[in-house]
Coordinates of C-alpha atoms and ligand atoms in Angstrom, one line a residue:
X817 CA 138.3 109.0 138.4
X818 CA 135.9 109.2 135.5
X819 CA 135.2 112.7 134.3
X820 CA 131.4 113.5 134.4
X821 CA 130.0 112.8 130.9
X822 CA 129.5 116.1 129.0
X823 CA 126.8 115.4 126.4
X824 CA 127.6 117.0 123.0
X825 CA 125.4 120.1 122.3
X826 CA 122.6 119.7 119.8
X827 CA 123.6 122.0 116.9
X828 CA 121.6 120.9 113.9
X829 CA 118.4 119.2 112.7
X830 CA 118.6 117.2 109.5
X831 CA 115.2 116.6 107.7
X832 CA 114.3 113.9 105.2
X833 CA 111.7 115.3 102.7
X834 CA 109.2 112.7 101.3
X835 CA 107.0 111.4 104.0
X836 CA 108.6 113.5 106.7
X837 CA 108.2 117.1 105.8
X838 CA 104.9 116.3 104.0
X839 CA 102.9 113.2 103.0
X840 CA 104.1 113.4 99.4
X841 CA 104.1 109.8 98.3
X842 CA 100.5 109.6 97.1
X843 CA 101.3 112.5 94.8
X844 CA 104.5 110.8 93.7
X845 CA 102.5 107.7 93.0
X846 CA 99.8 109.6 90.9
X847 CA 102.6 111.4 89.1
X848 CA 104.3 108.1 88.2
X849 CA 101.0 106.7 86.9
X850 CA 100.3 109.8 84.8
X851 CA 103.8 109.5 83.2
X852 CA 103.2 105.8 82.5
X853 CA 99.8 106.6 80.9
X854 CA 101.3 109.4 78.8
X855 CA 103.9 107.0 77.5
X856 CA 101.3 104.4 76.6
X857 CA 102.6 101.9 79.2
X858 CA 100.1 99.6 80.8
X859 CA 101.8 100.1 84.2
X860 CA 99.5 101.2 87.1
X861 CA 101.1 101.4 90.5
X862 CA 98.3 100.9 93.1
X863 CA 98.9 101.7 96.8
X864 CA 100.0 98.1 97.7
X865 CA 102.3 97.9 94.8
X866 CA 103.8 101.4 95.5
X867 CA 104.2 100.6 99.2
X868 CA 106.4 97.6 98.1
X869 CA 108.2 99.7 95.5
X870 CA 109.0 102.4 98.0
X871 CA 111.5 100.0 99.5
X872 CA 113.7 101.2 96.6
X873 CA 114.7 104.8 97.1
X874 CA 114.9 107.1 94.1
X875 CA 112.3 107.3 91.3
X876 CA 114.5 106.2 88.5
X877 CA 115.9 103.3 90.6
X878 CA 112.3 102.4 91.5
X879 CA 111.2 102.2 87.8
X880 CA 114.3 100.2 86.9
X881 CA 113.6 97.8 89.8
X882 CA 110.0 97.5 88.5
X883 CA 111.1 96.7 85.0
X884 CA 113.4 93.9 86.1
X885 CA 111.2 92.5 88.9
X886 CA 108.2 92.3 86.6
X887 CA 110.3 90.9 83.7
X888 CA 108.9 93.8 81.5
X889 CA 110.0 93.5 77.8
X890 CA 111.8 96.8 78.3
X891 CA 114.4 94.9 80.2
X892 CA 115.6 93.4 76.9
X893 CA 116.5 96.8 75.5
X894 CA 120.2 97.9 75.1
X895 CA 121.2 99.7 78.4
X896 CA 121.5 103.1 76.7
X897 CA 118.0 102.9 75.2
X898 CA 116.5 101.8 78.5
X899 CA 118.3 104.6 80.3
X900 CA 116.8 107.1 77.9
X901 CA 113.3 105.8 78.4
X902 CA 113.7 105.9 82.2
X903 CA 115.1 109.4 82.1
X904 CA 112.1 110.5 79.9
X905 CA 109.5 108.8 82.1
X906 CA 111.1 110.4 85.2
X907 CA 111.1 113.9 83.6
X908 CA 107.5 113.5 82.8
X909 CA 106.7 112.2 86.3
X910 CA 108.6 115.1 87.9
X911 CA 106.6 117.6 85.8
X912 CA 103.3 115.8 86.8
X913 CA 104.3 115.9 90.5
X914 CA 105.2 119.6 90.3
X915 CA 101.8 120.3 88.7
X916 CA 100.0 118.5 91.5
X917 CA 102.0 120.2 94.3
X918 CA 101.9 123.6 92.7
X919 CA 98.1 123.2 92.5
X920 CA 98.1 123.0 96.3
X921 CA 97.8 119.2 96.7
X922 CA 100.1 119.1 99.7
X923 CA 100.6 120.8 103.1
X924 CA 103.5 120.2 105.5
X925 CA 102.8 117.5 108.1
X926 CA 101.6 118.7 111.6
X927 CA 104.3 120.5 113.6
X928 CA 106.9 120.7 110.8
X929 CA 106.6 124.4 110.1
X930 CA 106.6 125.3 113.8
X931 CA 109.6 123.1 114.6
X932 CA 111.6 124.6 111.6
X933 CA 110.7 128.1 112.8
X934 CA 111.5 127.4 116.5
X935 CA 114.8 125.7 115.7
X936 CA 115.9 128.3 113.3
X937 CA 115.1 131.1 115.8
X938 CA 117.0 129.2 118.5
X939 CA 120.1 129.2 116.3
X940 CA 120.1 125.5 115.3
X941 CA 121.4 124.8 111.8
X942 CA 118.8 123.1 109.6
X943 CA 119.6 120.7 106.8
X944 CA 117.9 118.5 104.3
X945 CA 119.0 114.9 103.4
X946 CA 116.8 113.4 100.8
X947 CA 116.9 111.0 97.8
X948 CA 114.3 113.1 95.8
X949 CA 114.9 115.3 92.8
X950 CA 115.8 118.9 93.6
X951 CA 112.8 120.3 91.7
X952 CA 110.5 118.4 94.0
X953 CA 111.9 120.0 97.1
X954 CA 111.6 123.5 95.7
X955 CA 108.0 123.0 94.5
X956 CA 107.0 121.6 97.9
X957 CA 108.8 124.1 100.2
X958 CA 108.2 127.2 98.0
X959 CA 104.5 126.4 98.2
X960 CA 104.5 125.8 102.0
X961 CA 107.4 127.8 103.5
X962 CA 107.4 130.6 100.9
X963 CA 109.8 131.6 98.1
X964 CA 112.6 132.3 100.7
X965 CA 112.6 128.8 102.0
X966 CA 116.2 128.1 101.0
X967 CA 117.4 130.7 103.5
X968 CA 116.2 128.4 106.3
X969 CA 118.5 125.5 105.4
X970 CA 122.3 125.7 105.7
X971 CA 122.7 122.5 103.7
X972 CA 120.6 120.6 101.1
X973 CA 121.7 117.1 100.1
X974 CA 119.4 115.6 97.4
X975 CA 119.5 113.3 94.3
X976 CA 121.7 115.8 92.5
X977 CA 124.4 115.8 95.2
X978 CA 124.2 112.3 96.8
X979 CA 123.9 109.8 94.0
X980 CA 124.0 106.8 96.3
X981 CA 120.4 106.5 97.6
X982 CA 119.2 105.6 101.1
X983 CA 119.8 103.3 102.9
X984 CA 123.3 104.3 101.8
X985 CA 124.3 107.0 104.3
X986 CA 125.9 109.3 101.6
X987 CA 123.3 112.1 101.9
X988 CA 123.7 112.3 105.7
X989 CA 127.5 111.9 105.6
X990 CA 127.8 114.8 103.1
X991 CA 125.3 116.9 105.1
X992 CA 127.5 116.4 108.3
X993 CA 130.7 117.3 106.3
X994 CA 129.1 120.4 104.8
X995 CA 127.7 121.5 108.2
X996 CA 131.1 120.9 109.8
X997 CA 129.4 119.0 112.6
X998 CA 129.8 115.6 114.2
X999 CA 126.9 113.1 114.1
X1000 CA 126.5 113.4 117.8
X1001 CA 125.7 117.1 117.5
X1002 CA 122.7 116.4 115.2
X1003 CA 119.3 114.9 115.2
X1004 CA 117.7 113.4 112.0
X1005 CA 114.0 113.3 111.1
X1006 CA 112.8 110.4 108.9
X1007 CA 109.7 108.4 107.9
X1008 CA 111.0 105.2 106.5
X1009 CA 113.2 102.2 107.3
X1010 CA 115.6 103.1 104.5
X1011 CA 115.9 106.6 105.9
X1012 CA 116.5 105.4 109.4
X1013 CA 119.2 103.0 108.2
X1014 CA 120.9 105.8 106.3
X1015 CA 120.9 108.2 109.3
X1016 CA 121.9 105.4 111.7
X1017 CA 124.8 104.3 109.5
X1018 CA 126.0 107.9 109.6
X1019 CA 125.8 107.8 113.4
X1020 CA 122.9 110.2 113.7
X1021 CA 120.2 109.7 116.3
X1022 CA 116.8 109.7 114.5
X1023 CA 113.2 110.7 115.2
X1024 CA 110.7 108.8 113.1
X1025 CA 107.3 110.0 112.0
X1026 CA 105.8 107.2 110.0
X1027 CA 103.0 107.5 107.4
X1028 CA 100.6 105.2 105.6
X1029 CA 103.3 103.8 103.4
X1030 CA 105.8 103.1 106.2
X1031 CA 103.8 102.2 109.4
X1032 CA 104.9 98.6 109.0
X1033 CA 108.6 99.3 108.8
X1034 CA 111.2 98.4 111.5
X1035 CA 112.0 101.5 113.5
X1036 CA 113.8 99.7 116.4
X1037 CA 117.0 101.8 115.9
X1038 CA 115.0 105.1 116.2
X1039 CA 115.6 107.4 119.2
X1040 CA 111.8 108.2 119.1
X1041 CA 108.8 107.1 117.0
X1042 CA 106.0 109.7 116.9
X1043 CA 102.7 110.0 115.1
X1044 CA 103.8 113.5 113.9
X1045 CA 105.8 116.5 115.1
X1046 CA 102.9 118.5 116.4
X1047 CA 103.5 120.2 119.8
X1048 CA 107.2 119.1 119.9
X1049 CA 109.3 121.5 122.0
X1050 CA 113.0 122.2 121.7
X1051 CA 113.4 121.1 125.3
X1052 CA 112.0 117.6 124.4
X1053 CA 114.4 117.4 121.5
X1054 CA 117.3 118.4 123.7
X1055 CA 116.3 115.8 126.3
X1056 CA 116.1 113.1 123.6
X1057 CA 119.3 114.2 122.1
X1058 CA 121.1 114.1 125.5
X1059 CA 119.7 110.6 126.2
X1060 CA 120.7 109.4 122.7
X1061 CA 124.3 110.7 123.1
X1062 CA 124.9 108.9 126.5
X1063 CA 128.0 106.7 126.1
X1064 CA 126.2 103.4 126.5
X1065 CA 123.5 104.5 123.9
X1066 CA 126.0 105.8 121.4
X1067 CA 127.8 102.5 121.5
X1068 CA 124.7 101.1 119.7
X1069 CA 124.8 103.7 116.9
X1070 CA 127.3 102.8 114.2
X1071 CA 129.6 105.6 112.9
Ligands
XBP1697 C1 111.7 109.5 98.9 C2 112.1 108.8 97.6 C3 112.0 109.5 96.3 C4 110.5 109.8 96.1 C5 110.2 110.1 94.6 O1 112.7 110.5 99.1 O2 112.7 107.7 97.7 O3 112.4 108.7 95.3 O4 109.7 108.6 96.4 O5 111.0 111.2 94.2 P1 113.1 110.9 100.7 P2 112.0 111.0 92.9 O6 114.5 110.5 100.8 O7 112.8 112.4 100.7 O8 112.1 110.1 101.6 O9 111.1 110.4 91.8 O10 112.4 112.4 92.6 O11 113.1 110.1 93.4
MG1698 MG1 111.2 109.8 103.3

């Protein structure tokens, strides 16, 4: 006789940063363009261009892709020289982004602060799994959640710990390992197709809140697609998690 299915308990929420916690990508785009202008490069990433380039996760990887895809003369440089130029551009971009965010350019998306607070009070572990630079996370969350923001998150996986960028699942797999939890005990929150693919490849059911840069992405594999997280209750999350961890549904989530 089949034992009644006991759904795994929801024990952790794992958040992507850019586009999920806040609509950061316009600021990233402006910061890239500021760095290009400072370097005397005639590159100007407008919104349609940046929307396409966002299919490459990671700022350095995105610039490298742009150089090769646009057959920019920089592509002819010896690898070490090109690496040095990309590193410098990215450092300048990160400084420009930090200045924009520190000046108050960004707020958390609707419902994010409430969900983090409610989940933390309910004893759920919170984690971050992002491809962005650590400094960007600190600038954003110190300015929105306060200087003690790190105490809210048990685990932070970012560009400095997970070198393989989304859709590679490394950031999520490392977050699960450091949390000491199974994928079925967690829910992920993402904004993009790359992010959904990364979480899904790690076996984690995912809630999507798209934004202007990702509305057109394929979110078929998501457990839920929402306009934002406003008004979201823990009971709703628990229901979605239970539904997502039913045997027949889990069979569709790769491990
Ligand atoms: C989104 C990214 C990042 C940002 C730019 O990260 O792919 O590359 O666009 O930040 P997330 P960096 O996984 O949080 O959605 O220039 O620091 O990479
Ligand atoms: Mg994102």
